[in-house]
Amino acid sequence: MTHLSPGFADPVLDAQASFRAILEAMSRPGRIQRIEARITPPAPLCTAAAAALLSLADADTPLWLDAGDTVAEWLRFHCGTPITPEIGAARFALACGTAPSLEVLDVGTDEDPQLGATLILQVAGLVAGDGWRLTGPGIQHEHRLRVLGAPADFTAAWARNHTLFPRGIDVLLCAGDSIAALPRSVTIAEG
Amino acid sequence: MYVAVKGGEKAISAAHAWLDETRRGDTGLPELSVAQIEQQMALAVDRVMAEGSCHDRFLAALAIKQAKGDLIEAAFLLRAYRTTLPRFGASAPLETSRMRLRRRISATYKDLPGGQVLGPTFDYTHRLLDFALAAEGRDAPATPEAPTDMTDVPRVTEILAREGLMQREALSESEPGDLTREPLSFPASRAVRLQNLARGDEGFLLALGYSTQRGYGNAHPFVGEIRVGHIGVEITPPELGFAIDIGDIGITECQMVNQFKGSRTEPAQFTRGYGLVFGHGERRAMSMALVDRGLRARELGEEADAPAQQEEFVLYHSDNIEATGFVEHLKLPHYVDFQSELENLRTIRRAAEAELREAAE
Amino acid sequence: MTEAGYNFAYLDEATKRMIRRAILKAVAIPGHQIPFGAREMPLPYGWGTGGIQVTASILGPNDVLKVIDQGADDTTNAVSIRRFFTRVAGIATTEVTGEASIIQTRHRIPEKPLTENQILVYQVPQPEPLFRLEPHRAETRRLHALADYGLMHVRLYEDIARLGHIAKAYDYPVMVNERYLMSPSPIPAFDNPKMHQMAALQLFGAGREKRIYAVPPYTPVRSLDFEDHPFRPIRAPHACAICGSTTSYLDELVTDDAGGRAFICSDTDYCQERQQAPKAAAE
């Protein structure tokens, strides 16, 4: 058996602090938040993505991932989350490599749009102040966000996702200990 | 200057202290012990376990003591405690044909394997106040149990099913829904409906069940069987891989036999209404069985316009913890809303009066 | 120190996770009611259990909590809920609106504009805005899915035809982000405009009805109305007898048995601040 690094040092308060950062990110799309919990997840999982899953995923949320067996084992151990090979059945999808197409994820139904999945997308970096122009709920005028290493054609795929509203998927962008969110309600224009 | 009186921390503390005092009552009398409640108010304990959705006689008795005998308040105390408990596993289904019976009656057959066993029942008592009970120190006579063979007492509905006259329930190995973890959604599965009824308010179930007998739902029920007794609960911990007995619980089961006309695809046969509750609770189990059958109207292709047949209506209003909270919340201050209604009404009245004046001029 | 034998903020971690997931989806779909597995709380259903579960799921040790009922910090149920959180989470509490990071409320929005650093948690008795018009939740879910709100427009129009006015004075329905019809909870219609483009996140918890919903910051919230009958927030046409405010929402007090009335601010902190302000200016 391989040695697993620990999860949250304080499972209660680290989960709470991480959740509040995610809630803030989701409430103000494109604003970058920092995860303060000190964790050393197995590569290639970054701190922000690990914290998101440790604080939100559990036995009730099937997870799809492309991060390899060590990460899968780590998440299974710390979250008790079932790993599914079927991306359409996942409540959370973790993409560390080539991002899956948004269309293959569960977008929920008109009566239960909340069943739309959450995609945790690891990217190379997040920079505030330029790049994409975000508008929508949570944004007073406009938020700017540059996503380093964003998937090609992401904004076009996002536009299609946005037209499904209220169905759709929500995205957490993670880089290092930084996190920003794209709820399905947000509109992205190229900068 | 008139200053609005508003409640504060001190008022709440004083009210709670007074509550404690009234709970104790006259200190010249001995205090009730939880054990006394558990033993001598056994049916109250059973009801609180059922509506509190937690099988623990000691905790239920404690809740009754704390609630000054208010059984809905006691059930609420037990529920609020229950939700904080960790889940260790799910039990295997109970095989009630193997329960240790104290009472077993059937209204459909005069005699049957296992026989009719009256057990400790109010049935056939004359409801005359027993003033001898008021005098202290009267011991109940010992009632030695007659030797009976209770090891194999087949269920009446099974006897009918073997003959093809009782509709069998669909077997399923899938995980049933869990009312305590997921909100109701409709149409609800029968498993979820039964969970809801099993902990529903006894008065509500009784009234609804009664209504089905009076033509609101067209029921033709027979008590196939009522059985009261104890049964072992087993769980299979995944790390062990085999079942272990974790203790006994007291239960009451009622199976009602109901008519069903049959259809082109199915021969005519009886259908079942099912009730299973914690403790000794015949009224509750019977009412539950009547309402269960009522809620099956749609799946059995019957009209479903009576109250007991309307799933949303029944399941959303059966829970007395929810109901009492919402009814009683009306005593909380509502003066902000009331003020807005007052001003709105005054505005409407002023406008109407102005119109009348204009019309008169 | 928090209550022995219970987790921080009372709820177990699995329940908090379930509620946190519901809150995030609620924020992503403004105004849509998310079903959640509400738990029994040690306070009765209808007395703020939804708001309490939401607050318990977001609350951390650095938060400063304010609890109001009818706008006031010292109403009995507000005292009771504040005491509950002090007991189970050991957090700091305040009565000053500006000092709070989380404000749990029943029936009011504070008069002082909230900031980006605050979260407003509403206690909701009935999350379904259509419930008086269509009691079946299976049907109202369908209507929300179709964004079919004709029933509500007809109801409001009938008021105008009959009374010359829309007769709803509280729990006045709003459209969130021009998609979902939402109950603002039974706040007076006077408070509705405060929800529009509010800088703070607004979370709504209905415990008994097992629903959570949200309005993100800076989100359009429109009170339903008609072109010829625009929405008008109503307040008693008086000044506060204590601070003199002519713009705050007022409670009406019966002062004697001869028709005597007095009006005072419902928001006790706002009133307090106004009473102190002239003194501070004078010093």
Coordinates of C-alpha atoms in Angstrom, one line a residue, chain C residues 14-274:
Chain C
A14 CA -21.7 15.4 6.2
T15 CA -24.8 17.5 6.6
K16 CA -22.8 20.7 6.2
R17 CA -21.3 19.4 3.0
M18 CA -24.8 18.6 1.6
I19 CA -26.0 22.0 2.5
R20 CA -22.9 23.7 1.1
R21 CA -23.4 21.9 -2.2
A22 CA -27.0 23.1 -2.3
I23 CA -25.9 26.7 -1.5
L24 CA -23.4 26.7 -4.3
K25 CA -25.9 25.5 -6.8
A26 CA -28.4 28.1 -5.5
V27 CA -25.9 30.8 -6.2
A28 CA -25.3 29.5 -9.7
I29 CA -29.0 29.5 -10.5
P30 CA -30.3 32.7 -8.9
G31 CA -33.8 32.4 -7.5
H32 CA -34.2 28.6 -8.1
Q33 CA -35.3 26.6 -5.1
I34 CA -32.9 23.7 -4.4
P35 CA -34.4 20.8 -2.5
F36 CA -32.1 19.7 0.4
G37 CA -32.2 17.1 3.1
A38 CA -33.1 19.5 5.9
R39 CA -32.5 18.0 9.4
E40 CA -34.5 18.3 12.5
M41 CA -32.9 21.1 14.5
P42 CA -33.2 21.6 18.3
L43 CA -35.5 24.6 17.5
P44 CA -38.9 24.0 16.1
Y45 CA -39.7 24.0 12.4
G46 CA -41.1 27.4 11.4
W47 CA -38.9 29.1 13.9
G48 CA -35.9 29.6 11.6
T49 CA -34.5 26.1 11.1
G50 CA -33.8 26.8 7.5
G51 CA -31.9 30.0 8.2
I52 CA -30.1 28.3 11.1
Q53 CA -29.0 25.4 8.9
V54 CA -27.7 27.8 6.3
T55 CA -25.9 30.0 8.9
A56 CA -24.4 26.9 10.6
S57 CA -23.1 25.7 7.2
I58 CA -21.3 28.9 6.3
L59 CA -20.2 30.1 9.7
G60 CA -16.6 30.1 10.8
P61 CA -14.8 31.1 14.0
N62 CA -13.9 34.6 12.6
D63 CA -17.4 35.5 11.7
V64 CA -19.4 38.1 13.6
L65 CA -23.1 37.2 13.7
K66 CA -26.1 39.4 14.0
V67 CA -29.6 38.0 14.4
I68 CA -32.7 40.0 13.9
D69 CA -36.4 39.3 14.0
Q70 CA -38.8 42.0 12.9
G71 CA -35.8 44.2 12.4
A72 CA -34.9 44.0 16.1
D73 CA -32.0 42.2 17.9
D74 CA -33.8 41.9 21.2
T75 CA -37.0 40.1 20.0
T76 CA -37.3 36.7 21.8
N77 CA -36.6 34.4 18.9
A78 CA -33.6 36.5 17.7
V79 CA -32.2 36.3 21.2
S80 CA -32.8 32.5 21.2
I81 CA -31.1 31.9 17.9
R82 CA -28.2 34.2 18.7
R83 CA -27.8 32.3 22.0
F84 CA -27.9 29.0 20.1
F85 CA -24.9 30.0 17.9
T86 CA -22.9 31.4 20.8
R87 CA -23.5 28.0 22.5
V88 CA -22.6 25.7 19.6
A89 CA -20.1 27.7 17.7
G90 CA -18.7 30.1 20.3
I91 CA -18.6 32.9 17.8
A92 CA -18.7 36.7 18.3
T93 CA -22.1 38.4 18.0
T94 CA -23.1 42.0 17.4
E95 CA -26.2 44.1 17.2
V96 CA -24.4 46.7 15.0
T97 CA -25.3 46.0 11.3
G98 CA -22.0 47.4 10.1
E99 CA -19.9 45.1 12.3
A100 CA -21.6 41.8 11.2
S101 CA -20.2 39.5 8.6
I102 CA -23.3 37.3 8.7
I103 CA -26.8 38.6 9.4
Q104 CA -29.6 36.1 9.9
T105 CA -33.0 37.7 9.6
R106 CA -36.7 37.1 9.9
H107 CA -39.0 39.5 8.1
R108 CA -36.7 42.5 7.5
I109 CA -33.7 43.8 5.6
P110 CA -31.6 46.2 7.6
E111 CA -32.0 49.9 6.7
K112 CA -28.3 50.4 6.4
P113 CA -27.0 49.3 3.0
L114 CA -25.1 46.0 3.2
T115 CA -21.6 45.6 1.9
E116 CA -19.7 43.1 -0.2
N117 CA -18.2 41.7 3.0
Q118 CA -21.6 40.6 4.4
I119 CA -24.0 37.7 3.8
L120 CA -27.7 38.1 4.6
V121 CA -29.4 34.8 5.6
Y122 CA -33.2 34.9 5.4
Q123 CA -35.5 32.6 7.4
V124 CA -38.2 31.4 5.0
P125 CA -41.5 29.8 6.0
Q126 CA -42.7 29.2 2.5
P127 CA -40.3 29.2 -0.4
E128 CA -42.9 28.6 -3.1
P129 CA -44.2 32.0 -4.4
L130 CA -47.1 30.2 -6.1
F131 CA -48.3 28.2 -3.2
R132 CA -51.6 30.0 -2.6
L133 CA -52.4 29.7 -6.3
E134 CA -51.3 26.1 -6.8
P135 CA -50.7 24.0 -3.7
H136 CA -49.3 21.0 -5.6
R137 CA -45.5 21.2 -5.6
A138 CA -45.2 18.8 -8.4
E139 CA -47.1 21.4 -10.5
T140 CA -45.3 24.5 -9.3
R141 CA -42.0 22.8 -10.1
R142 CA -43.3 22.4 -13.7
L143 CA -44.3 26.0 -13.8
H144 CA -40.9 27.2 -12.7
A145 CA -39.3 24.9 -15.3
L146 CA -41.4 26.6 -18.0
A147 CA -41.0 30.0 -16.4
D148 CA -44.8 30.1 -16.6
Y149 CA -45.9 32.8 -14.1
G150 CA -49.2 33.7 -15.7
L151 CA -51.0 32.6 -12.5
M152 CA -49.3 35.2 -10.4
H153 CA -49.9 38.0 -13.0
V154 CA -53.5 37.1 -13.1
R155 CA -53.8 37.2 -9.3
L156 CA -52.1 40.6 -9.1
Y157 CA -54.3 41.9 -11.9
E158 CA -57.4 40.7 -10.1
D159 CA -56.4 42.7 -7.1
I160 CA -56.2 45.8 -9.2
A161 CA -59.5 45.2 -10.8
R162 CA -61.2 44.6 -7.4
L163 CA -59.4 47.0 -5.1
G164 CA -57.6 49.4 -7.4
H165 CA -54.3 48.2 -5.8
I166 CA -52.2 45.2 -5.6
A167 CA -53.2 43.8 -2.2
K168 CA -49.9 42.1 -1.3
A169 CA -48.1 44.1 1.3
Y170 CA -45.5 41.5 2.3
D171 CA -43.9 38.4 0.8
Y172 CA -44.4 40.4 -2.4
P173 CA -43.2 38.2 -5.4
V174 CA -40.0 39.2 -7.2
M175 CA -38.4 38.1 -10.5
V176 CA -34.8 37.3 -10.1
N177 CA -32.4 37.9 -13.0
E178 CA -35.6 37.9 -15.2
R179 CA -35.9 34.2 -14.9
Y180 CA -37.2 32.8 -11.6
L181 CA -40.2 34.0 -9.7
M182 CA -39.1 34.1 -6.1
S183 CA -40.6 34.6 -2.6
P184 CA -38.5 37.3 -0.8
S185 CA -39.7 35.7 2.4
P186 CA -42.3 37.7 4.4
I187 CA -40.4 40.9 4.4
P188 CA -42.6 44.0 3.9
A189 CA -42.8 45.1 0.3
F190 CA -41.1 48.2 1.5
D191 CA -37.9 46.1 1.7
N192 CA -38.1 44.6 -1.8
P193 CA -36.1 47.3 -3.6
K194 CA -33.2 46.7 -1.2
M195 CA -32.7 43.2 -2.8
H196 CA -32.1 44.7 -6.2
Q197 CA -28.4 44.9 -7.0
M198 CA -27.5 44.4 -3.4
A199 CA -23.7 44.3 -2.8
A200 CA -24.1 41.4 -0.3
L201 CA -24.9 37.8 -1.0
Q202 CA -28.4 36.8 0.0
L203 CA -29.1 33.2 1.0
F204 CA -32.6 31.9 1.8
G205 CA -33.3 28.8 4.0
A206 CA -36.6 27.0 4.4
G207 CA -36.1 24.1 6.8
R208 CA -39.6 22.6 7.0
E209 CA -40.1 22.9 3.3
K210 CA -36.6 21.7 2.7
R211 CA -35.5 24.3 0.1
I212 CA -32.5 26.6 -0.2
Y213 CA -32.2 29.5 -2.7
A214 CA -30.1 32.5 -3.3
V215 CA -29.6 35.9 -4.9
P216 CA -26.0 36.6 -5.8
P217 CA -24.6 40.1 -5.2
Y218 CA -25.4 42.7 -7.9
T219 CA -28.3 40.7 -9.3
P220 CA -31.5 42.3 -10.7
V221 CA -34.5 41.7 -8.5
R222 CA -37.7 43.1 -9.8
S223 CA -41.0 43.3 -7.9
L224 CA -43.8 42.2 -10.2
D225 CA -46.0 45.1 -11.4
F226 CA -47.8 46.5 -14.4
E227 CA -47.0 49.5 -16.5
D228 CA -50.1 51.4 -15.3
H229 CA -49.8 50.1 -11.8
P230 CA -46.1 50.4 -10.9
F231 CA -44.8 48.7 -7.7
R232 CA -44.9 51.1 -4.7
P233 CA -43.2 50.2 -1.4
I234 CA -45.5 51.2 1.5
R235 CA -44.6 52.6 4.8
A236 CA -46.6 54.3 7.5
P237 CA -46.7 58.0 6.6
H238 CA -45.1 59.1 10.0
A239 CA -41.8 59.9 11.5
C240 CA -40.1 57.7 14.1
A241 CA -41.1 58.9 17.6
I242 CA -37.6 58.2 18.8
C243 CA -35.1 59.2 16.1
G244 CA -37.4 61.1 13.8
S245 CA -36.6 59.1 10.7
T246 CA -39.1 59.6 7.8
T247 CA -37.6 57.0 5.6
S248 CA -37.3 53.9 7.7
Y249 CA -39.9 51.2 8.1
L250 CA -42.0 51.8 11.2
D251 CA -43.6 49.6 13.9
E252 CA -47.0 50.9 15.0
L253 CA -47.6 50.9 18.8
V254 CA -50.9 51.3 20.5
T255 CA -50.3 53.7 23.3
D256 CA -53.7 53.9 24.9
D257 CA -57.3 52.8 24.5
A258 CA -58.4 56.1 22.9
G259 CA -56.9 55.7 19.5
G260 CA -53.4 56.7 20.5
R261 CA -50.7 55.5 18.2
A262 CA -46.9 55.9 18.1
F263 CA -44.5 54.9 15.4
I264 CA -40.9 53.8 15.9
C265 CA -38.2 52.3 13.7
S266 CA -38.5 48.5 13.3
D267 CA -34.7 48.4 12.7
T268 CA -33.5 48.9 16.3
D269 CA -29.8 49.3 15.4
Y270 CA -30.6 51.9 12.7
C271 CA -32.7 53.8 15.2
Q272 CA -29.9 53.6 17.8
E273 CA -27.3 54.8 15.4
R274 CA -29.4 57.8 14.5

